[in-house]
mmCIF file of C-alpha atoms and ligand atoms in Angstrom:
data_model
loop_
_atom_site.group_PDB
_atom_site.id
_atom_site.type_symbol
_atom_site.label_atom_id
_atom_site.label_comp_id
_atom_site.label_asym_id
_atom_site.label_seq_id
_atom_site.Cartn_x
_atom_site.Cartn_y
_atom_site.Cartn_z
ATOM 1 C CA MET A 219 -4.817 4.851 3.605
ATOM 2 C CA HIS A 220 -4.379 4.997 0.138
ATOM 3 C CA VAL A 221 -3.344 1.455 -1.618
ATOM 4 C CA VAL A 222 -1.478 1.621 -5.025
ATOM 5 C CA PRO A 223 -0.095 -1.229 -6.972
ATOM 6 C CA LEU A 224 3.172 -0.278 -8.920
ATOM 7 C CA PRO A 225 3.893 -2.729 -11.598
ATOM 8 C CA ALA A 226 7.644 -3.769 -11.894
ATOM 9 C CA LEU A 227 9.869 -6.294 -13.535
ATOM 10 C CA ALA A 228 7.938 -8.416 -15.769
ATOM 11 C CA ASP A 229 4.699 -9.180 -13.755
ATOM 12 C CA ASN A 230 5.449 -7.785 -10.098
ATOM 13 C CA TYR A 231 3.164 -5.574 -8.304
ATOM 14 C CA ILE A 232 5.132 -3.253 -5.452
ATOM 15 C CA TRP A 233 2.488 -2.041 -3.177
ATOM 16 C CA LEU A 234 2.671 1.308 -2.125
ATOM 17 C CA LEU A 235 0.545 2.403 1.162
ATOM 18 C CA HIS A 236 0.681 6.155 1.951
ATOM 19 C CA ASP A 237 -1.723 8.598 4.118
ATOM 20 C CA ASP A 238 -2.860 11.852 3.194
ATOM 21 C CA ASP A 239 0.308 13.825 4.874
ATOM 22 C CA GLY A 240 2.866 12.460 2.544
ATOM 23 C CA HIS A 241 4.210 9.407 4.405
ATOM 24 C CA ALA A 242 4.565 6.368 2.579
ATOM 25 C CA ILE A 243 5.521 2.346 3.176
ATOM 26 C CA VAL A 244 6.444 0.078 0.257
ATOM 27 C CA VAL A 245 6.072 -3.384 0.098
ATOM 28 C CA ASP A 246 8.335 -5.858 -1.792
ATOM 29 C CA PRO A 247 10.341 -3.499 -3.823
ATOM 30 C CA GLY A 248 11.887 -5.956 -6.673
ATOM 31 C CA GLU A 249 13.500 -2.767 -8.059
ATOM 32 C CA ALA A 250 13.793 0.772 -6.980
ATOM 33 C CA ALA A 251 12.916 3.049 -10.079
ATOM 34 C CA PRO A 252 9.141 2.240 -9.883
ATOM 35 C CA VAL A 253 9.073 3.599 -6.305
ATOM 36 C CA GLU A 254 11.300 6.558 -6.737
ATOM 37 C CA GLU A 255 9.091 7.532 -9.597
ATOM 38 C CA ALA A 256 5.626 7.035 -7.540
ATOM 39 C CA LEU A 257 7.335 8.830 -4.591
ATOM 40 C CA TYR A 258 8.331 11.676 -6.762
ATOM 41 C CA ALA A 259 4.910 12.064 -8.657
ATOM 42 C CA ARG A 260 2.790 11.886 -5.334
ATOM 43 C CA LYS A 261 5.239 14.023 -3.417
ATOM 44 C CA LEU A 262 5.860 11.228 -0.652
ATOM 45 C CA LYS A 263 8.476 10.520 1.883
ATOM 46 C CA LEU A 264 9.280 6.723 2.333
ATOM 47 C CA ARG A 265 8.992 5.917 6.027
ATOM 48 C CA ALA A 266 9.327 2.146 5.778
ATOM 49 C CA ILE A 267 10.097 -0.907 3.626
ATOM 50 C CA LEU A 268 8.162 -4.181 4.283
ATOM 51 C CA LEU A 269 9.472 -7.431 2.848
ATOM 52 C CA THR A 270 7.408 -10.721 2.603
ATOM 53 C CA HIS A 271 10.454 -13.162 1.324
ATOM 54 C CA HIS A 272 13.818 -13.513 0.143
ATOM 55 C CA HIS A 273 13.312 -13.727 -3.726
ATOM 56 C CA ASP A 274 14.882 -11.264 -5.814
ATOM 57 C CA ASP A 275 11.865 -9.962 -7.391
ATOM 58 C CA HIS A 276 10.482 -9.174 -4.116
ATOM 59 C CA ILE A 277 13.717 -7.291 -2.403
ATOM 60 C CA GLY A 278 16.080 -6.449 -5.341
ATOM 61 C CA GLY A 279 15.383 -2.570 -4.817
ATOM 62 C CA ALA A 280 15.165 -2.539 -0.789
ATOM 63 C CA ALA A 281 19.150 -1.751 -0.486
ATOM 64 C CA ALA A 282 19.052 1.211 -2.790
ATOM 65 C CA LEU A 283 15.796 2.611 -1.500
ATOM 66 C CA ARG A 284 17.174 1.999 2.072
ATOM 67 C CA ALA A 285 20.159 4.225 0.827
ATOM 68 C CA ALA A 286 18.449 6.885 -0.681
ATOM 69 C CA HIS A 287 15.697 7.343 1.910
ATOM 70 C CA GLY A 288 17.250 6.063 5.421
ATOM 71 C CA ALA A 289 13.930 3.783 5.597
ATOM 72 C CA PRO A 290 14.102 0.896 8.026
ATOM 73 C CA VAL A 291 13.605 -2.577 6.490
ATOM 74 C CA TYR A 292 11.322 -5.052 8.120
ATOM 75 C CA ALA A 293 11.686 -8.548 7.096
ATOM 76 C CA PRO A 294 11.445 -12.307 7.888
ATOM 77 C CA ASP A 295 14.160 -13.551 10.061
ATOM 78 C CA ASP A 296 16.010 -15.383 7.144
ATOM 79 C CA GLU A 297 19.715 -14.640 6.661
ATOM 80 C CA ARG A 298 19.306 -14.695 2.975
ATOM 81 C CA ILE A 299 17.670 -11.071 3.441
ATOM 82 C CA THR A 300 20.656 -9.302 4.205
ATOM 83 C CA VAL A 301 19.241 -5.773 3.682
ATOM 84 C CA ALA A 302 16.949 -6.052 6.822
ATOM 85 C CA THR A 303 17.105 -3.580 9.735
ATOM 86 C CA HIS A 304 14.273 -5.273 11.641
ATOM 87 C CA ARG A 305 13.243 -9.021 11.891
ATOM 88 C CA VAL A 306 9.410 -9.501 12.263
ATOM 89 C CA HIS A 307 8.049 -12.847 13.880
ATOM 90 C CA ASP A 308 4.740 -14.655 13.590
ATOM 91 C CA GLY A 309 2.299 -13.100 16.310
ATOM 92 C CA ASP A 310 4.001 -9.916 15.968
ATOM 93 C CA THR A 311 2.130 -6.548 15.544
ATOM 94 C CA LEU A 312 4.249 -4.052 13.422
ATOM 95 C CA GLU A 313 3.200 -0.539 14.861
ATOM 96 C CA LEU A 314 4.229 2.454 12.637
ATOM 97 C CA ALA A 315 3.829 6.092 13.471
ATOM 98 C CA LYS A 316 4.055 7.796 9.920
ATOM 99 C CA PRO A 317 1.918 6.759 8.273
ATOM 100 C CA ALA A 318 0.111 5.124 11.257
ATOM 101 C CA ALA A 319 -0.557 1.612 10.756
ATOM 102 C CA ARG A 320 -0.876 -1.477 12.952
ATOM 103 C CA LEU A 321 0.157 -4.664 10.876
ATOM 104 C CA GLN A 322 -0.094 -8.168 12.253
ATOM 105 C CA ILE A 323 2.732 -10.515 11.196
ATOM 106 C CA ILE A 324 1.662 -13.888 10.112
ATOM 107 C CA ALA A 325 4.184 -16.642 9.129
ATOM 108 C CA VAL A 326 3.072 -18.373 5.838
ATOM 109 C CA PRO A 327 5.423 -21.317 4.915
ATOM 110 C CA GLY A 328 5.051 -22.881 1.658
ATOM 111 C CA HIS A 329 6.250 -20.860 -1.299
ATOM 112 C CA THR A 330 9.387 -20.314 0.916
ATOM 113 C CA LEU A 331 9.943 -21.604 4.658
ATOM 114 C CA SER A 332 10.141 -18.124 6.056
ATOM 115 C CA HIS A 333 7.506 -16.171 4.079
ATOM 116 C CA ILE A 334 5.481 -13.815 6.161
ATOM 117 C CA VAL A 335 2.507 -11.589 5.606
ATOM 118 C CA TYR A 336 1.329 -8.325 6.590
ATOM 119 C CA ALA A 337 -2.440 -7.989 7.557
ATOM 120 C CA GLY A 338 -4.265 -4.746 8.985
ATOM 121 C CA GLU A 339 -5.183 -1.178 7.923
ATOM 122 C CA GLY A 340 -7.723 -2.912 5.259
ATOM 123 C CA VAL A 341 -4.875 -4.832 3.404
ATOM 124 C CA LEU A 342 -3.502 -8.172 3.298
ATOM 125 C CA LEU A 343 0.047 -7.947 1.927
ATOM 126 C CA CYS A 344 0.789 -11.489 0.914
ATOM 127 C CA GLY A 345 3.549 -11.669 -1.268
ATOM 128 C CA ASP A 346 3.789 -14.990 -3.150
ATOM 129 C CA THR A 347 1.673 -16.870 -0.989
ATOM 130 C CA LEU A 348 -1.815 -16.248 -2.231
ATOM 131 C CA PHE A 349 -2.500 -14.883 -5.588
ATOM 132 C CA SER A 350 -5.783 -13.711 -6.930
ATOM 133 C CA LEU A 351 -7.580 -17.077 -7.924
ATOM 134 C CA GLY A 352 -4.266 -19.225 -7.237
ATOM 135 C CA CYS A 353 -1.345 -19.432 -4.961
ATOM 136 C CA GLY A 354 2.572 -19.471 -4.945
ATOM 137 C CA ARG A 355 4.537 -22.304 -6.354
ATOM 138 C CA LEU A 356 5.955 -24.698 -3.656
ATOM 139 C CA PHE A 357 9.635 -24.073 -3.647
ATOM 140 C CA GLU A 358 10.497 -24.837 -0.052
ATOM 141 C CA GLY A 359 7.394 -25.944 1.588
ATOM 142 C CA THR A 360 5.121 -28.887 1.730
ATOM 143 C CA PRO A 361 1.484 -29.003 0.563
ATOM 144 C CA ALA A 362 0.427 -29.657 4.177
ATOM 145 C CA GLN A 363 2.366 -26.391 5.295
ATOM 146 C CA MET A 364 0.850 -24.313 2.404
ATOM 147 C CA LEU A 365 -2.572 -25.372 2.821
ATOM 148 C CA SER A 366 -2.403 -24.369 6.513
ATOM 149 C CA SER A 367 -0.638 -21.116 5.419
ATOM 150 C CA LEU A 368 -3.761 -20.583 3.326
ATOM 151 C CA GLN A 369 -6.263 -21.528 5.960
ATOM 152 C CA ARG A 370 -4.894 -18.933 8.305
ATOM 153 C CA LEU A 371 -5.222 -16.334 5.585
ATOM 154 C CA ALA A 372 -9.013 -17.555 4.798
ATOM 155 C CA SER A 373 -9.722 -16.960 8.501
ATOM 156 C CA LEU A 374 -8.962 -13.396 8.265
ATOM 157 C CA PRO A 375 -11.838 -10.432 7.746
ATOM 158 C CA GLY A 376 -13.367 -10.866 4.268
ATOM 159 C CA ASN A 377 -13.287 -7.333 3.554
ATOM 160 C CA LEU A 378 -9.349 -7.291 3.318
ATOM 161 C CA LEU A 379 -7.845 -6.325 0.124
ATOM 162 C CA VAL A 380 -5.572 -9.128 -1.210
ATOM 163 C CA CYS A 381 -2.472 -7.395 -2.306
ATOM 164 C CA CYS A 382 -0.507 -10.014 -3.811
ATOM 165 C CA GLY A 383 3.066 -9.905 -5.601
ATOM 166 C CA HIS A 384 2.023 -10.696 -9.395
ATOM 167 C CA GLU A 385 -0.238 -10.178 -11.983
ATOM 168 C CA TYR A 386 -1.180 -13.783 -12.576
ATOM 169 C CA THR A 387 -5.030 -13.524 -12.167
ATOM 170 C CA ALA A 388 -5.949 -14.068 -15.850
ATOM 171 C CA ALA A 389 -3.634 -17.137 -16.360
ATOM 172 C CA ASN A 390 -4.844 -18.416 -12.984
ATOM 173 C CA GLY A 391 -8.503 -18.002 -13.802
ATOM 174 C CA ARG A 392 -8.178 -20.192 -16.662
ATOM 175 C CA PHE A 393 -6.932 -22.971 -14.460
ATOM 176 C CA ALA A 394 -9.502 -22.137 -11.776
ATOM 177 C CA GLN A 395 -12.232 -22.526 -14.614
ATOM 178 C CA THR A 396 -11.144 -25.946 -15.681
ATOM 179 C CA VAL A 397 -11.909 -26.965 -11.864
ATOM 180 C CA GLU A 398 -14.895 -25.051 -11.219
ATOM 181 C CA PRO A 399 -16.790 -24.248 -14.622
ATOM 182 C CA ASP A 400 -20.182 -23.667 -13.140
ATOM 183 C CA ASN A 401 -18.894 -21.250 -10.393
ATOM 184 C CA THR A 402 -20.767 -18.272 -11.065
ATOM 185 C CA ALA A 403 -18.603 -15.803 -8.877
ATOM 186 C CA LEU A 404 -15.615 -16.834 -10.554
ATOM 187 C CA GLN A 405 -17.184 -16.526 -14.014
ATOM 188 C CA GLN A 406 -18.072 -12.705 -13.080
ATOM 189 C CA ARG A 407 -14.396 -12.268 -11.437
ATOM 190 C CA LEU A 408 -13.118 -13.448 -15.009
ATOM 191 C CA ASP A 409 -15.328 -11.080 -16.730
ATOM 192 C CA ASP A 410 -14.186 -8.272 -14.580
ATOM 193 C CA VAL A 411 -10.490 -9.342 -14.798
ATOM 194 C CA ALA A 412 -10.734 -9.185 -18.543
ATOM 195 C CA ARG A 413 -12.120 -5.721 -18.857
ATOM 196 C CA LEU A 414 -9.250 -4.385 -16.460
ATOM 197 C CA ARG A 415 -6.465 -6.161 -18.305
ATOM 198 C CA ALA A 416 -8.011 -4.971 -21.963
ATOM 199 C CA LYS A 417 -7.599 -1.319 -20.152
ATOM 200 C CA ARG A 418 -4.002 -2.445 -19.149
ATOM 201 C CA GLN A 419 -5.112 -1.811 -15.523
ATOM 202 C CA PRO A 420 -4.164 -4.131 -12.572
ATOM 203 C CA SER A 421 -6.583 -7.027 -11.731
ATOM 204 C CA VAL A 422 -5.820 -6.600 -8.142
ATOM 205 C CA PRO A 423 -6.492 -6.094 -5.405
ATOM 206 C CA ALA A 424 -9.659 -8.024 -4.950
ATOM 207 C CA THR A 425 -11.357 -8.723 -1.505
ATOM 208 C CA LEU A 426 -10.616 -11.842 0.639
ATOM 209 C CA SER A 427 -14.204 -12.552 0.425
ATOM 210 C CA SER A 428 -13.945 -12.560 -3.379
ATOM 211 C CA GLU A 429 -11.055 -14.864 -3.452
ATOM 212 C CA LEU A 430 -13.064 -17.344 -0.980
ATOM 213 C CA ALA A 431 -15.716 -17.525 -3.696
ATOM 214 C CA CYS A 432 -13.484 -17.904 -6.435
ATOM 215 C CA ASN A 433 -9.929 -19.211 -5.667
ATOM 216 C CA PRO A 434 -10.049 -23.129 -6.026
ATOM 217 C CA PHE A 435 -6.934 -23.331 -3.577
ATOM 218 C CA LEU A 436 -9.148 -21.606 -0.625
ATOM 219 C CA ARG A 437 -11.792 -23.903 -1.692
ATOM 220 C CA VAL A 438 -10.407 -27.459 -1.105
ATOM 221 C CA ASP A 439 -13.689 -28.186 0.764
ATOM 222 C CA SER A 440 -15.786 -27.314 -1.875
ATOM 223 C CA GLU A 441 -18.355 -29.628 -3.553
ATOM 224 C CA ALA A 442 -16.549 -28.631 -7.199
ATOM 225 C CA VAL A 443 -13.112 -29.107 -5.735
ATOM 226 C CA ILE A 444 -13.922 -32.581 -4.163
ATOM 227 C CA ASP A 445 -15.569 -33.773 -7.369
ATOM 228 C CA TRP A 446 -12.646 -32.407 -9.174
ATOM 229 C CA CYS A 447 -10.335 -34.543 -7.210
ATOM 230 C CA ARG A 448 -12.519 -37.643 -7.498
ATOM 231 C CA ARG A 449 -11.855 -37.226 -11.302
ATOM 232 C CA HIS A 450 -8.074 -36.704 -11.142
ATOM 233 C CA GLY A 451 -7.044 -39.449 -8.612
ATOM 234 C CA ALA A 452 -6.497 -37.366 -5.114
ATOM 235 C CA ALA A 453 -7.582 -38.956 -2.174
ATOM 236 C CA ASN A 454 -11.237 -37.486 -1.690
ATOM 237 C CA ASP A 455 -11.005 -37.701 2.374
ATOM 238 C CA ASP A 456 -7.924 -35.646 2.853
ATOM 239 C CA PRO A 457 -7.880 -31.861 2.160
ATOM 240 C CA VAL A 458 -3.861 -32.111 2.042
ATOM 241 C CA ALA A 459 -4.359 -34.467 -0.761
ATOM 242 C CA ARG A 460 -6.805 -32.550 -2.664
ATOM 243 C CA PHE A 461 -4.685 -29.412 -2.419
ATOM 244 C CA ALA A 462 -1.674 -31.172 -3.664
ATOM 245 C CA ALA A 463 -3.503 -32.492 -6.405
ATOM 246 C CA LEU A 464 -4.714 -29.151 -7.297
ATOM 247 C CA ARG A 465 -1.062 -27.359 -6.966
ATOM 248 C CA SER A 466 0.474 -30.290 -9.223
ATOM 249 C CA ALA A 467 -2.181 -29.697 -11.692
ATOM 250 C CA LYS A 468 -1.591 -26.151 -11.934
ATOM 251 C CA ASP A 469 1.944 -26.483 -12.133
ATOM 252 C CA VAL A 470 1.729 -28.226 -15.500
ATOM 253 C CA PHE A 471 -1.226 -26.302 -16.860
ATOM 254 C CA ARG A 472 -1.036 -24.555 -20.099
ATOM 255 C CA ALA A 473 -4.199 -22.630 -20.934
HETATM 256 ZN ZN1 LIG B 172 8.761 -15.605 -4.391
HETATM 257 FE FE1 LIG B 173 7.541 -13.265 -6.837
#
């Protein structure tokens, strides 16, 4: 499967997955135009639309794409997503024929309550739950919910490519570095990100293993994060408190 990030809106990525026979899946189309251009340029037929959560920057183009291509729209069971044709739930396996794909559905409440991710075929399509070097804001869920969602993702195979919804990596990295200034894997990743962004290339996807080594929100049990929390007033013996402290510090962080 080919995995292509399509830049959209201000800083979104729409993910295009396609095989060698011209069959394509698109994930979180916040707008239709970049998808139409990519389908045309690569001579692809759109076979399915996958949505992770109800925010407009992830679903805004789905109705137009559905109308133009007649592709089914898979989405979490949330009435705010009226464009859905198929509802998928935690524990489901989504099986598509063209392109051939088996994707596991995992519920990840936190950014929103009905947010889901799709995992399989070498990719983790994670919307606004896990970002490279960061995680989504808590608009609807609690820190405990988001931490438990991220921990479920952390337990997936490390070679999965983390296909997230936004190009936030450089800004996330500046915060991550204040938390773990001595993390050499993070330093290396930031060098790579700077090089990619200087060429206007996407900084994503990175592997889940790389995120486990570099992303502070997946590292609440690491020595460095525990130490950071000790200096920032969070209860050290409670991973949820550490996660909550990290998330609120990031909310007000200005690099
Ligand atoms: Zn969102
Ligand atoms: Fe978003």
